[in-house]
XYZ file of C-alpha atoms in Angstrom:
617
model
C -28.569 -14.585 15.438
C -26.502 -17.524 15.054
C -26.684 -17.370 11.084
C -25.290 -14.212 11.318
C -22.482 -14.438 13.530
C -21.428 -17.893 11.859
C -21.459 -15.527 8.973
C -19.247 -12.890 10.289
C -17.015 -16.067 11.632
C -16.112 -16.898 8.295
C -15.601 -13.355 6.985
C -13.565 -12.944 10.121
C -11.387 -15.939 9.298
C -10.915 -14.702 5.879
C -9.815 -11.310 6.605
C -8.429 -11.950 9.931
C -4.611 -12.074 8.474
C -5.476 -9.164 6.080
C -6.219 -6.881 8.975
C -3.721 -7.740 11.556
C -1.545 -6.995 8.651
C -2.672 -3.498 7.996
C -3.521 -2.756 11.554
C -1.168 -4.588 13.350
C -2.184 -7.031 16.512
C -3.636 -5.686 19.678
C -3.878 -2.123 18.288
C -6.490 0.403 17.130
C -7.721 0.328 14.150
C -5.666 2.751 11.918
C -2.485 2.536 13.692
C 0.281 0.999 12.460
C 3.064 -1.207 14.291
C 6.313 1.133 14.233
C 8.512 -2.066 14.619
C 7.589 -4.413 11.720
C 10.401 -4.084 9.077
C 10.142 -3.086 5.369
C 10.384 -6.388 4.289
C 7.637 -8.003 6.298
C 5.637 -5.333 5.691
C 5.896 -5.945 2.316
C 5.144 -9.880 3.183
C 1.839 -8.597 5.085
C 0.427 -6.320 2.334
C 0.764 -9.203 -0.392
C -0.790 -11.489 1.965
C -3.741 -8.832 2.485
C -4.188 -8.617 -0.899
C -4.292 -12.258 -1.658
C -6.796 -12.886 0.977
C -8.901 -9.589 -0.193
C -8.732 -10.956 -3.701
C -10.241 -14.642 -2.360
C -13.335 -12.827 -1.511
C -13.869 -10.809 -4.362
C -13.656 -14.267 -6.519
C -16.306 -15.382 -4.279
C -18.947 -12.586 -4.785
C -21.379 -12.769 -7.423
C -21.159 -9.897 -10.340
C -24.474 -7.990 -8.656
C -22.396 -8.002 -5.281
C -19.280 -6.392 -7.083
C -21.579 -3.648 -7.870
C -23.192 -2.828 -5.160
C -19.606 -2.425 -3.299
C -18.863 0.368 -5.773
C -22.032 2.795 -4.410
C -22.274 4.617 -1.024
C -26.121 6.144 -0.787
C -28.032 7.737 1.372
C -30.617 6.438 3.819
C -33.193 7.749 5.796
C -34.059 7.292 8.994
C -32.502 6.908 12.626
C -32.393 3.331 12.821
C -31.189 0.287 9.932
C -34.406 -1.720 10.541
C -37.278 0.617 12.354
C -37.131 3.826 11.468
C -39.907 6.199 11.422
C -43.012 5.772 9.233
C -42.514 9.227 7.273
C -38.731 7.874 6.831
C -39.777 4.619 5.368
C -41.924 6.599 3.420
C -39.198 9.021 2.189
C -37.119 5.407 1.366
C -39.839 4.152 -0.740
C -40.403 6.897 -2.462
C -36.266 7.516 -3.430
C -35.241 4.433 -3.256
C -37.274 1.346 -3.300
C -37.066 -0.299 0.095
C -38.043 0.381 3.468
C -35.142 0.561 5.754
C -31.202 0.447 5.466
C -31.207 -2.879 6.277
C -33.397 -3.779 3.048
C -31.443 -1.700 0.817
C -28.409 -3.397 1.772
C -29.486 -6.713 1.497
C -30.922 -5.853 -2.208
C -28.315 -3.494 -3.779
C -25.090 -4.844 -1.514
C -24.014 -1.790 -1.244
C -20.111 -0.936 0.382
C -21.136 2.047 1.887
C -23.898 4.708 3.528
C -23.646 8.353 3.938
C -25.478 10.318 7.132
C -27.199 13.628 6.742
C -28.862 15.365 9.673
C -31.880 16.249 7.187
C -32.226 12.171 6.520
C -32.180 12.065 10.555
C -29.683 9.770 10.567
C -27.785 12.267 13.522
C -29.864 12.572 16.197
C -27.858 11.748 19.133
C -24.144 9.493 19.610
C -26.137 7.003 20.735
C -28.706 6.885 18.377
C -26.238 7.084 15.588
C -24.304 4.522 17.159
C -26.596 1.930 16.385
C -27.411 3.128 13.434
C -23.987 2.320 12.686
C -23.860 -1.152 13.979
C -27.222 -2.165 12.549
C -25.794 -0.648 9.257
C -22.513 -3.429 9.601
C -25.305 -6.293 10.701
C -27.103 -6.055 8.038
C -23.999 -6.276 5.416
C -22.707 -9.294 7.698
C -25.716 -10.996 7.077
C -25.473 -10.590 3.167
C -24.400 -14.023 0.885
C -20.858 -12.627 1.447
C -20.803 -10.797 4.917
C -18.832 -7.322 4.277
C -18.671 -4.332 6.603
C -19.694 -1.136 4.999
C -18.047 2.404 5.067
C -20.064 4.750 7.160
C -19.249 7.917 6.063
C -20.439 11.668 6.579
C -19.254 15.421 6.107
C -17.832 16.301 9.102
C -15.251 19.095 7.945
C -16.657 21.020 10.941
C -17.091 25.153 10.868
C -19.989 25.745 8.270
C -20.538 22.080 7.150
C -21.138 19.824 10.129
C -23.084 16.355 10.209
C -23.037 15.392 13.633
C -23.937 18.278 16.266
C -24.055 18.619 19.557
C -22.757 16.922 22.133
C -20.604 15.943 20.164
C -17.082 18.029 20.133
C -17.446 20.895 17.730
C -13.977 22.066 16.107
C -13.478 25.813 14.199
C -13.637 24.839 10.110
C -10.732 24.878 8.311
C -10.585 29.059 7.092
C -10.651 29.572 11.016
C -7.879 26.902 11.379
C -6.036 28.817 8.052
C -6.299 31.587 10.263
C -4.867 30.206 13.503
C -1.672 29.287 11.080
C -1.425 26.475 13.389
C -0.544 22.852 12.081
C -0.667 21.065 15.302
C -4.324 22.665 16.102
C -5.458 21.387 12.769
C -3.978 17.537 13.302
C -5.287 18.092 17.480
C -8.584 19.026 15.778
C -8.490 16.673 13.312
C -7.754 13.867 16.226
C -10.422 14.840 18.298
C -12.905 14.584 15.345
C -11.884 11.337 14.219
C -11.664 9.994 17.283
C -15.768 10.841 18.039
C -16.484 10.030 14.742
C -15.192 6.278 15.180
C -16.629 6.107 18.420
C -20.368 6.306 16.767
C -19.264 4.153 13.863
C -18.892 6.973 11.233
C -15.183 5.699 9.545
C -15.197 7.805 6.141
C -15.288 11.175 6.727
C -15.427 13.595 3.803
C -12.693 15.836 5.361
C -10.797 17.817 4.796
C -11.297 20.149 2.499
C -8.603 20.883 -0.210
C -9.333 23.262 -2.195
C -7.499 26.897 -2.511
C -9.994 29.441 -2.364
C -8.501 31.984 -4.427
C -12.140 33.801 -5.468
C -13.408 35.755 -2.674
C -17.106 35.417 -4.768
C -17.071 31.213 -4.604
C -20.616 30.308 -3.329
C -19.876 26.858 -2.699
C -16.127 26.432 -1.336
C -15.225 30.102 1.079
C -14.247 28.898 4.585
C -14.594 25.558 3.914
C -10.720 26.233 2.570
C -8.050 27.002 4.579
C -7.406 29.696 2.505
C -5.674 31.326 -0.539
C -1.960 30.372 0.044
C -1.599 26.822 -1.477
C 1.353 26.284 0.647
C -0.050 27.001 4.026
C -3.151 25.060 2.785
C -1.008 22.097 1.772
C 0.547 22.334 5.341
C -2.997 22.016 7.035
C -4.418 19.730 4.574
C -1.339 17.060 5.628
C -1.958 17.771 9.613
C -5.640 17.180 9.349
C -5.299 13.775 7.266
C -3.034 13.013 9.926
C -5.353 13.885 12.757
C -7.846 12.509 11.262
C -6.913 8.828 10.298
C -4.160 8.614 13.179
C -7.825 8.444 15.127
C -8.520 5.379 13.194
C -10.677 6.761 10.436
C -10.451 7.376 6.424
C -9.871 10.703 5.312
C -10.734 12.393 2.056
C -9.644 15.294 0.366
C -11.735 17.417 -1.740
C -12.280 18.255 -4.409
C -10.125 17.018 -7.040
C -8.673 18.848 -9.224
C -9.453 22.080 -7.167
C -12.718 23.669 -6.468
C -11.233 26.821 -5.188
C -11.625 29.648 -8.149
C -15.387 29.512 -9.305
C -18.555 31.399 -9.111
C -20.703 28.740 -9.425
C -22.156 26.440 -7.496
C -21.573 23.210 -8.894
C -24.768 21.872 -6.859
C -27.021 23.788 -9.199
C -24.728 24.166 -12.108
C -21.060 23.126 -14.172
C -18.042 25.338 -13.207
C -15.615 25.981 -15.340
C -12.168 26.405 -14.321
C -9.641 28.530 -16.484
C -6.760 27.659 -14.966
C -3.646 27.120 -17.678
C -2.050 23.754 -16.789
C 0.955 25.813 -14.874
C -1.230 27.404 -12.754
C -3.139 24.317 -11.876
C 0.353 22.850 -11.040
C 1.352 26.505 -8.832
C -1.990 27.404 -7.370
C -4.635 24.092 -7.158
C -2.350 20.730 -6.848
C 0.198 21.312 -3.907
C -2.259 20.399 -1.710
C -3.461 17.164 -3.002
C 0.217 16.419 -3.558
C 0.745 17.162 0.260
C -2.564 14.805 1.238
C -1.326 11.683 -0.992
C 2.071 12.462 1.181
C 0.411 12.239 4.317
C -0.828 8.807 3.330
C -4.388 9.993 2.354
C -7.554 6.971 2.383
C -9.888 8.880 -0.336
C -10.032 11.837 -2.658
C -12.966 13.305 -4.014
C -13.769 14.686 -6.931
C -14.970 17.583 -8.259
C -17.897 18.528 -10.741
C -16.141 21.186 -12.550
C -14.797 21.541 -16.022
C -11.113 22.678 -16.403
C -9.937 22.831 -20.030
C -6.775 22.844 -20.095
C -6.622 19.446 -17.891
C -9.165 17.420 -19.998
C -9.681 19.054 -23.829
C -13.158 16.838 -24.059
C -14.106 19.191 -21.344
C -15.903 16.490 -18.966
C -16.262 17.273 -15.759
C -13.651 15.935 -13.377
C -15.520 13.675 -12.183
C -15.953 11.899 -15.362
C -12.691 12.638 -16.970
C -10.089 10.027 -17.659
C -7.150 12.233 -18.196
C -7.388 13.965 -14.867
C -8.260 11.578 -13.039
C -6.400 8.568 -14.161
C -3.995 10.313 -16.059
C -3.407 12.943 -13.627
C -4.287 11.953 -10.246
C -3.355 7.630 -10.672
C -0.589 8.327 -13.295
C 1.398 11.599 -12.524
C 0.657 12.010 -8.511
C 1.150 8.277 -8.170
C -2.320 8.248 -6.069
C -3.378 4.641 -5.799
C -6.181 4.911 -2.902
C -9.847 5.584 -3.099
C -11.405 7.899 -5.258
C -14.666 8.814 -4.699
C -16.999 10.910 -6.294
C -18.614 14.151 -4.694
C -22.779 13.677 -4.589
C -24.233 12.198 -7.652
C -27.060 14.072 -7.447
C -25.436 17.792 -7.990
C -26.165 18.888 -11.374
C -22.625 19.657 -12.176
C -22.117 16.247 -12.814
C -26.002 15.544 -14.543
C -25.594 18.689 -17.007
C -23.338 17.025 -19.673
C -24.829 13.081 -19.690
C -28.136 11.385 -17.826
C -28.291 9.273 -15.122
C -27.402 6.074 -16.076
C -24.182 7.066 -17.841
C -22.587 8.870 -15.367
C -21.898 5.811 -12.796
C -20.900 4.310 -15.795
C -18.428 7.283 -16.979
C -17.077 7.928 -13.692
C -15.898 4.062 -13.190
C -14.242 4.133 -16.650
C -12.489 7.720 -15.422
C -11.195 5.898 -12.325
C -13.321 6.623 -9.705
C -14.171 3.590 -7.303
C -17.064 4.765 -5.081
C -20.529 6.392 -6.711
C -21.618 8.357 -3.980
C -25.434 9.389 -3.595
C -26.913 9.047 -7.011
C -30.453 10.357 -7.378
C -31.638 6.596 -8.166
C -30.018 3.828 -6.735
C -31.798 1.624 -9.054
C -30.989 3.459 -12.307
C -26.671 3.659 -11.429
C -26.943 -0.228 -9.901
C -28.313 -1.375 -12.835
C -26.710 0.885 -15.454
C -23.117 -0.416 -13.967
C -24.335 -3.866 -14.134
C -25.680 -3.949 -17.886
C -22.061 -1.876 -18.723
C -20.323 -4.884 -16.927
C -22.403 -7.811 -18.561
C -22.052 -5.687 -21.749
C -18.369 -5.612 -21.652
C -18.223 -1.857 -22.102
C -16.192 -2.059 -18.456
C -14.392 -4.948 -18.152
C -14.886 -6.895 -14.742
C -11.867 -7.275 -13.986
C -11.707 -3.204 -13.924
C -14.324 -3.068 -11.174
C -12.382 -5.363 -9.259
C -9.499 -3.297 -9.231
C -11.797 -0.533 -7.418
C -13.416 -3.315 -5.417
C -9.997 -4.384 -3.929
C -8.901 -1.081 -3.317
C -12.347 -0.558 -1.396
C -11.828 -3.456 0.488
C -8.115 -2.781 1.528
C -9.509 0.381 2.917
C -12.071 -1.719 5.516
C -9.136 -4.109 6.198
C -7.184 -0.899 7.344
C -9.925 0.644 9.329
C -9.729 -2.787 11.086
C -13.874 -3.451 9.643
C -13.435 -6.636 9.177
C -12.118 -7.734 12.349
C -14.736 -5.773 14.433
C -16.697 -2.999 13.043
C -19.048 -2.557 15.863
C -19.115 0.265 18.268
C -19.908 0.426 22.342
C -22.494 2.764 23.895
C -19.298 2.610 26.440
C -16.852 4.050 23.907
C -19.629 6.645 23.012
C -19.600 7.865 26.465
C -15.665 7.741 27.064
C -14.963 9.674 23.922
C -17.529 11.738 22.609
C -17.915 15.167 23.699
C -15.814 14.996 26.830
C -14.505 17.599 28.967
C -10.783 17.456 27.457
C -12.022 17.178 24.044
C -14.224 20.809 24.384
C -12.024 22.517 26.289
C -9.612 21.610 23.484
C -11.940 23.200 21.088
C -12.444 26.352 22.650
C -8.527 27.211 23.398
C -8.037 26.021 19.428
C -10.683 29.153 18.786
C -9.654 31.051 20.735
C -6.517 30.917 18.441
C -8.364 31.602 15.013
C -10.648 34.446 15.810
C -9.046 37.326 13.746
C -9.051 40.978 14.894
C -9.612 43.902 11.408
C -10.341 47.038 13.295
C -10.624 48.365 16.661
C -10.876 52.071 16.192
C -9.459 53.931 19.249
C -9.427 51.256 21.089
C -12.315 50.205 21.949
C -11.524 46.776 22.308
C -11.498 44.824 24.866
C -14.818 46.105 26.571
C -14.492 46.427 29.926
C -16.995 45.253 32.593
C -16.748 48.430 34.236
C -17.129 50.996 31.551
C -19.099 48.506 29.002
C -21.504 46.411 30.856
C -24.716 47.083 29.278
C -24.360 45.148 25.671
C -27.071 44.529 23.044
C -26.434 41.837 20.598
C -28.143 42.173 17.164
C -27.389 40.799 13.911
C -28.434 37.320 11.466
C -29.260 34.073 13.199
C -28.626 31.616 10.045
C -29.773 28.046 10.909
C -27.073 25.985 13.087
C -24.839 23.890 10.110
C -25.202 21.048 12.475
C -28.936 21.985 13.749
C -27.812 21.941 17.422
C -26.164 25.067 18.359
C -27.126 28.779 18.096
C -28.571 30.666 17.528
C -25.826 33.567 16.671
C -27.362 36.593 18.762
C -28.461 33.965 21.975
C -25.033 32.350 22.056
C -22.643 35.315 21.685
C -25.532 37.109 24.275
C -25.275 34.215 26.708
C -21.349 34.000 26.459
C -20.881 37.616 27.356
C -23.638 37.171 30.411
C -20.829 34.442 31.889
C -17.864 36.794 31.436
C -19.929 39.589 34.016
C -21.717 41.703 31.077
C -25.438 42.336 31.125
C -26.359 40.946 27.541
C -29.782 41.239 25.301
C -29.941 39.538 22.196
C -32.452 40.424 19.471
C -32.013 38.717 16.052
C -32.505 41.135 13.212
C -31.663 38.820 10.380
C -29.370 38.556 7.059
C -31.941 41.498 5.331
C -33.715 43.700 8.316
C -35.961 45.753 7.384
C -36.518 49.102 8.077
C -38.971 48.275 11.463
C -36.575 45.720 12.500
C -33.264 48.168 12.172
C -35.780 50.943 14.349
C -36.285 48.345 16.753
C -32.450 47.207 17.196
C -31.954 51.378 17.010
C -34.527 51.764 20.048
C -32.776 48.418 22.090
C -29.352 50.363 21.838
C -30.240 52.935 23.979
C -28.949 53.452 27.131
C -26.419 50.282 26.424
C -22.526 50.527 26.441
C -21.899 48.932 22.894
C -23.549 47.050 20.615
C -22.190 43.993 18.630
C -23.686 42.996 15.535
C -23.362 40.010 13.830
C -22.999 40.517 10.168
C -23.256 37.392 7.489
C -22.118 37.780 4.015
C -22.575 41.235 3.515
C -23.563 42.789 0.234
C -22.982 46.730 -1.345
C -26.771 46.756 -1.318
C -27.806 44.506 1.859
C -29.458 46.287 4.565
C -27.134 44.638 7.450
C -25.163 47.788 6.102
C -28.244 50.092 6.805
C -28.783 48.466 10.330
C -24.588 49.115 11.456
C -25.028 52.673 10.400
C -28.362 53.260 12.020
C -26.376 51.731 15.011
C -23.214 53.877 14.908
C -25.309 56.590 14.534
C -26.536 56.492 18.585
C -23.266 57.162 19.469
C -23.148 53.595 21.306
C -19.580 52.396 19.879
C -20.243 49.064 17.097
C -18.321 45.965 17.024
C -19.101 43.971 13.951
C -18.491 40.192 13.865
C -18.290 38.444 10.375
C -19.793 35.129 11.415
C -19.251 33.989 7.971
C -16.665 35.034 5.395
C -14.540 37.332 6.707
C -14.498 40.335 3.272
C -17.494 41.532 5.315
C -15.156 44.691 7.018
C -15.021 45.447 3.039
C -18.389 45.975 2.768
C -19.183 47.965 5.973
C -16.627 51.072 4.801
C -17.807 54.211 6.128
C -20.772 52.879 8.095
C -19.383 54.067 11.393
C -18.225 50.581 13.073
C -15.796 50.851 15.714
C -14.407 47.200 15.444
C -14.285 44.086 13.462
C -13.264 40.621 13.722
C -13.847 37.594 11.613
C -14.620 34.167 13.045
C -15.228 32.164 10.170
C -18.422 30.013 11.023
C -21.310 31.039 13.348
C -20.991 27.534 15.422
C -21.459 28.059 19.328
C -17.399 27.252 19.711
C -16.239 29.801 16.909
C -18.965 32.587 19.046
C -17.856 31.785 22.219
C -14.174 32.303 21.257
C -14.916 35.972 19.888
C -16.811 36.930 23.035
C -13.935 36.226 24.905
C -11.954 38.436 22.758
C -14.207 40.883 22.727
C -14.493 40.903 26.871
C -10.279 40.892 26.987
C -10.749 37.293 28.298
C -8.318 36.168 25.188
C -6.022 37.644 23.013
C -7.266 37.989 19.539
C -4.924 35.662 17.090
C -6.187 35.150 14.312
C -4.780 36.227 10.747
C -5.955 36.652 7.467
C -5.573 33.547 5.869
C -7.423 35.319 2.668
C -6.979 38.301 1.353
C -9.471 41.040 1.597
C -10.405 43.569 -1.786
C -12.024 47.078 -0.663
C -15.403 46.975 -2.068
C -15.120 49.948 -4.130
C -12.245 48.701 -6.384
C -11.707 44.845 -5.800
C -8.117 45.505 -7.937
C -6.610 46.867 -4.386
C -6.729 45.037 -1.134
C -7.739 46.438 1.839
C -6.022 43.531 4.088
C -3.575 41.128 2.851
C -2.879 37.725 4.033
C -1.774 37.586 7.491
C -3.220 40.927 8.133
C -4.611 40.808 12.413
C -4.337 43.070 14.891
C -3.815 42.179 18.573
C -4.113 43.941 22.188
């Protein structure tokens, strides 16, 4: 113990100036001191660069490296997690715990994943967290590590319950609201810091202007890149004015494919004007708000790089585009190196080595560790990349810990856990932001709000898709339980995303004798039988309210089936539910607008709603 803290000493005393510069004395990480003047400001960010620069001419060539990789772990703990984790580790990755991997590969940074049960609990992930920063303070030369996750909240959600669990961004595109999205964005960051998470991959940039994108949807804000730029700046702002990094993805624009990069290489057909008009003005906006880290994307887009690499590998976009023309001098990281957007066009061990020469500092999550470490290393020794070009990305890296305030103290309390994390302000925040983004598309004759009196008796049917977080949920039980608490007599019975024809009898036979009947649609299709199910429904006579607990072109698909009403809430999270069962009781006004068009399903040229298209009480 006293090895290690002498260690941390001296990293302390050699970053100490550096990070009272960037943070300024006595405050919290990530703020900045409003009174120091331009030119000592100036003074303090040569000095932190001087003193960054010392350390990186005192690590050795393998430690350079390492800083340049965030990776995955598994397990809930750095040194003793569970057998089948260590098993999972030494099967992907070589080593037994975090801690080992650290102290081999040195590397700058670790992303969580609730499948590599990293998020169990605040505290548990807490320290996680600091037994993450131990072991790189123990290393030759002691460095803090970004902790990172994606937390964008809505349908892609890390950390669960109890935590404080905010609408995504398409509800927050649909709330129109700029101050919710930088309150939301606070609130997040703030939990997020308190468990030691200080990277989050958040928030989402991208313009979704394809209503069939499989990977991006309501991860966007939505199809206006104006009103997404407008978010996109009040999140980063949220975000990192809570003392963590933001990132914006996915550079150059994810927003109009079909294909998943995950499982395949999108190509974008953008012209170079309509990059500029429809994709950039949000990135534009994020470097404005003084964003920490962009992320790439693994797409192809033609008429930005000829060679037709994917972004993520392509010099002209993103040094020539991103560095050069948007000026962009913070970290880039790369989205997961283990998609095979990015593993279609070159193997393994030249794609680390591609992406550093394209300008990207972090290699996030390659499928081997090993193979990327040591593939960067040989390309350094080589001289294919110069080492004075990693240091470039190593400084840059290491400005962003000095700025998060790591190197002055980047361990967290089990006392700050419980004074921040899921607290009564921060939830109740989180439902009246819902409450604001839950979007009203029909309510034929007004049925809408049910009344206690003359709608009591309420079945809820519909899909149950798997909590994004794997805490909340599911669908049917939560919007059931919500409408028990506002004095209706609710039954929930989960029919799924493709009932079959003795499920749809059985939801038929539960609707019986009840007042109304909401169902609970997900990502309806012109040939799914959640159409079959509504119809059987409407065909009681018991009046049908629809909820699109996913994308919100559902209403398209549901034409003539006999609903009565329809709203959209974006994500099927227990604070996005909640928010519509309040709506639907009359216990809130319904808000929301369409921050997305919607096409009618039997000629996609027409639209059936436009953009801000809602109707209210």
């Amino acid at each position: 113990m006293h090895h290690r803290t002498s260690r941390r000493t001296l990293l302390t005393a050699t970053a100490a100036t550096a990070v009272a510069a960037v943070t300024g004395a006595g405050l919290a990480p990530g703020a900045l001191a409003a009174q120091r003047s331009a030119s000592s400001g100036q003074h303090d960010s040569a000095t932190t660069t001087k003193r960054l620069k010392r350390i990186i001419s005192g690590m050795t060539l393998e430690e350079k490296v390492g800083q340049l990789f965030v990776m995955r772990v598994y397990g809930h703990s750095a040194t003793d997690p569970d057998q089948a984790d260590i098993d999972a580790n030494m099967a992907e990755i070589g080593v037994r715990t975090a801690a080992e991997m650290i102290d081999r590969y040195h590397v700058g940074g670790i992303i969580y994943f609730a499948w590599a049960h990293n998020t169990r609990d605040p505290h548990q992930i807490a320290e996680l967290s600091n037994g993450i920063q131990r072991a790189g303070l123990a290393g030759p030369t002691p460095l803090p590590l970004l902790v990172s996750t994606d937390q964008e909240h809505g349908i892609v959600c890390r950390v669960g319950e109890p935590a404080t669990l905010m609408p995504g961004a398409m509800a927050l595109g649909a709330g129109g609201s700029r101050s919710d999205a930088r309150r939301a964005g606070q609130i997040a960051g703030a939990e997020l810091a308190a468990i030691g998470i200080n990277q989050n991959y958040a928030p989402d940039a991208d313009v979704n202007v394809n209503p069939a994108n499989p990977v991006i949807g309501v991860r966007s804000f939505g199809s206006d890149p104006r009103s997404v730029a407008a978010l996109v700046a009040a999140q980063v702002k949220g975000y990192q004015s809570s003392g963590i990094a933001s990132t914006a993805k996915h550079f150059p624009g994810h927003g109009d494919t079909s294909t998943d990069s995950h499982t395949g290489l999108p190509v974008i057909t953008h012209t170079r004007e309509q990059w500029a008009e429809l994709d950039e003005p949000p990135f534009r906006a994020a470097i404005a708000a003084g964003i920490d880290s962009i992320m790439t994307a693994h797409i192809v887009v033609p008429a930005l790089d000829p060679a037709e690499d994917p972004a993520t590998l392509s010099h002209p976009i993103l040094s020539g585009i991103l560095r050069e023309e948007l000026g962009y001098d913070g970290v880039v990281v790369t989205d997961s190196l283990g998609m095979e957007g990015v593993r279609t066009k070159y193997g393994d061990d030249r794609v680390p080595v591609l992406a550093l020469k394209a300008g990207v500092d972090q290699l996030l999550n390659p499928p081997s560790l090993d193979v990327s470490w040591n593939a960067v290393l040989e390309a350094v020794k080589s001289g294919e990349i110069s080492e004075a070009r990693i240091d470039e990305s190593i400084l840059r890296i290491l400005r962003l810990k000095a700025k998060l305030g790591l190197f002055d103290n980047p361990f967290v309390s089990r006392a700050g856990v419980d004074r921040t994390v899921g607290t009564r302000a921060h939830l109740a925040a989180a439902d009246r932001i819902a409450e604001r983004t839950t979007t009203l598309l029909a309510n034929d004759g007004a049925v809408l709000p049910l009344s206690r009196r003359s709608h009591k008796n309420l079945l809820v049917v519909g899909a149950d898709p798997a909590s994004p977080s794997g805490t909340t949920g599911p669908p049917t039980t939560t919007l059931a339980t919500e409408f028990g608490e506002l004095g209706h007599a609710a039954t929930a019975l989960s029919t799924g995303t493709a009932p079959a024809p003795a499920k749809i009898a059985e939801a038929v036979a539960a609707a019986q004798g009840k007042d109304a009947v909401v169902v609970a649609t997900y990502n309806v299709s012109a040939t799914s039988s959640q159409r079959t199910l509504v119809s059987a429904l409407a065909a009681t006579g018991v009046p049908v309210i629809t909820v699109a607990i996913r994308n919100p072109y559902d209403i398209a698909q549901l034409a003539g089936t006999g609903f009565a009403a329809n709203l959209a809430t974006y994500s099927w999270t227990d604070v996005e539910l909640r928010a519509a069962a309040r709506v639907i009781a009359g216990r809130a006004e319904p808000r929301g607008t369409l921050p997305v068009p919607v096409q009618r399903a039997d000629d996609p040229s027409k639209v059936l709603h436009p953009v801000g298209y809602g109707l209210t009480y």
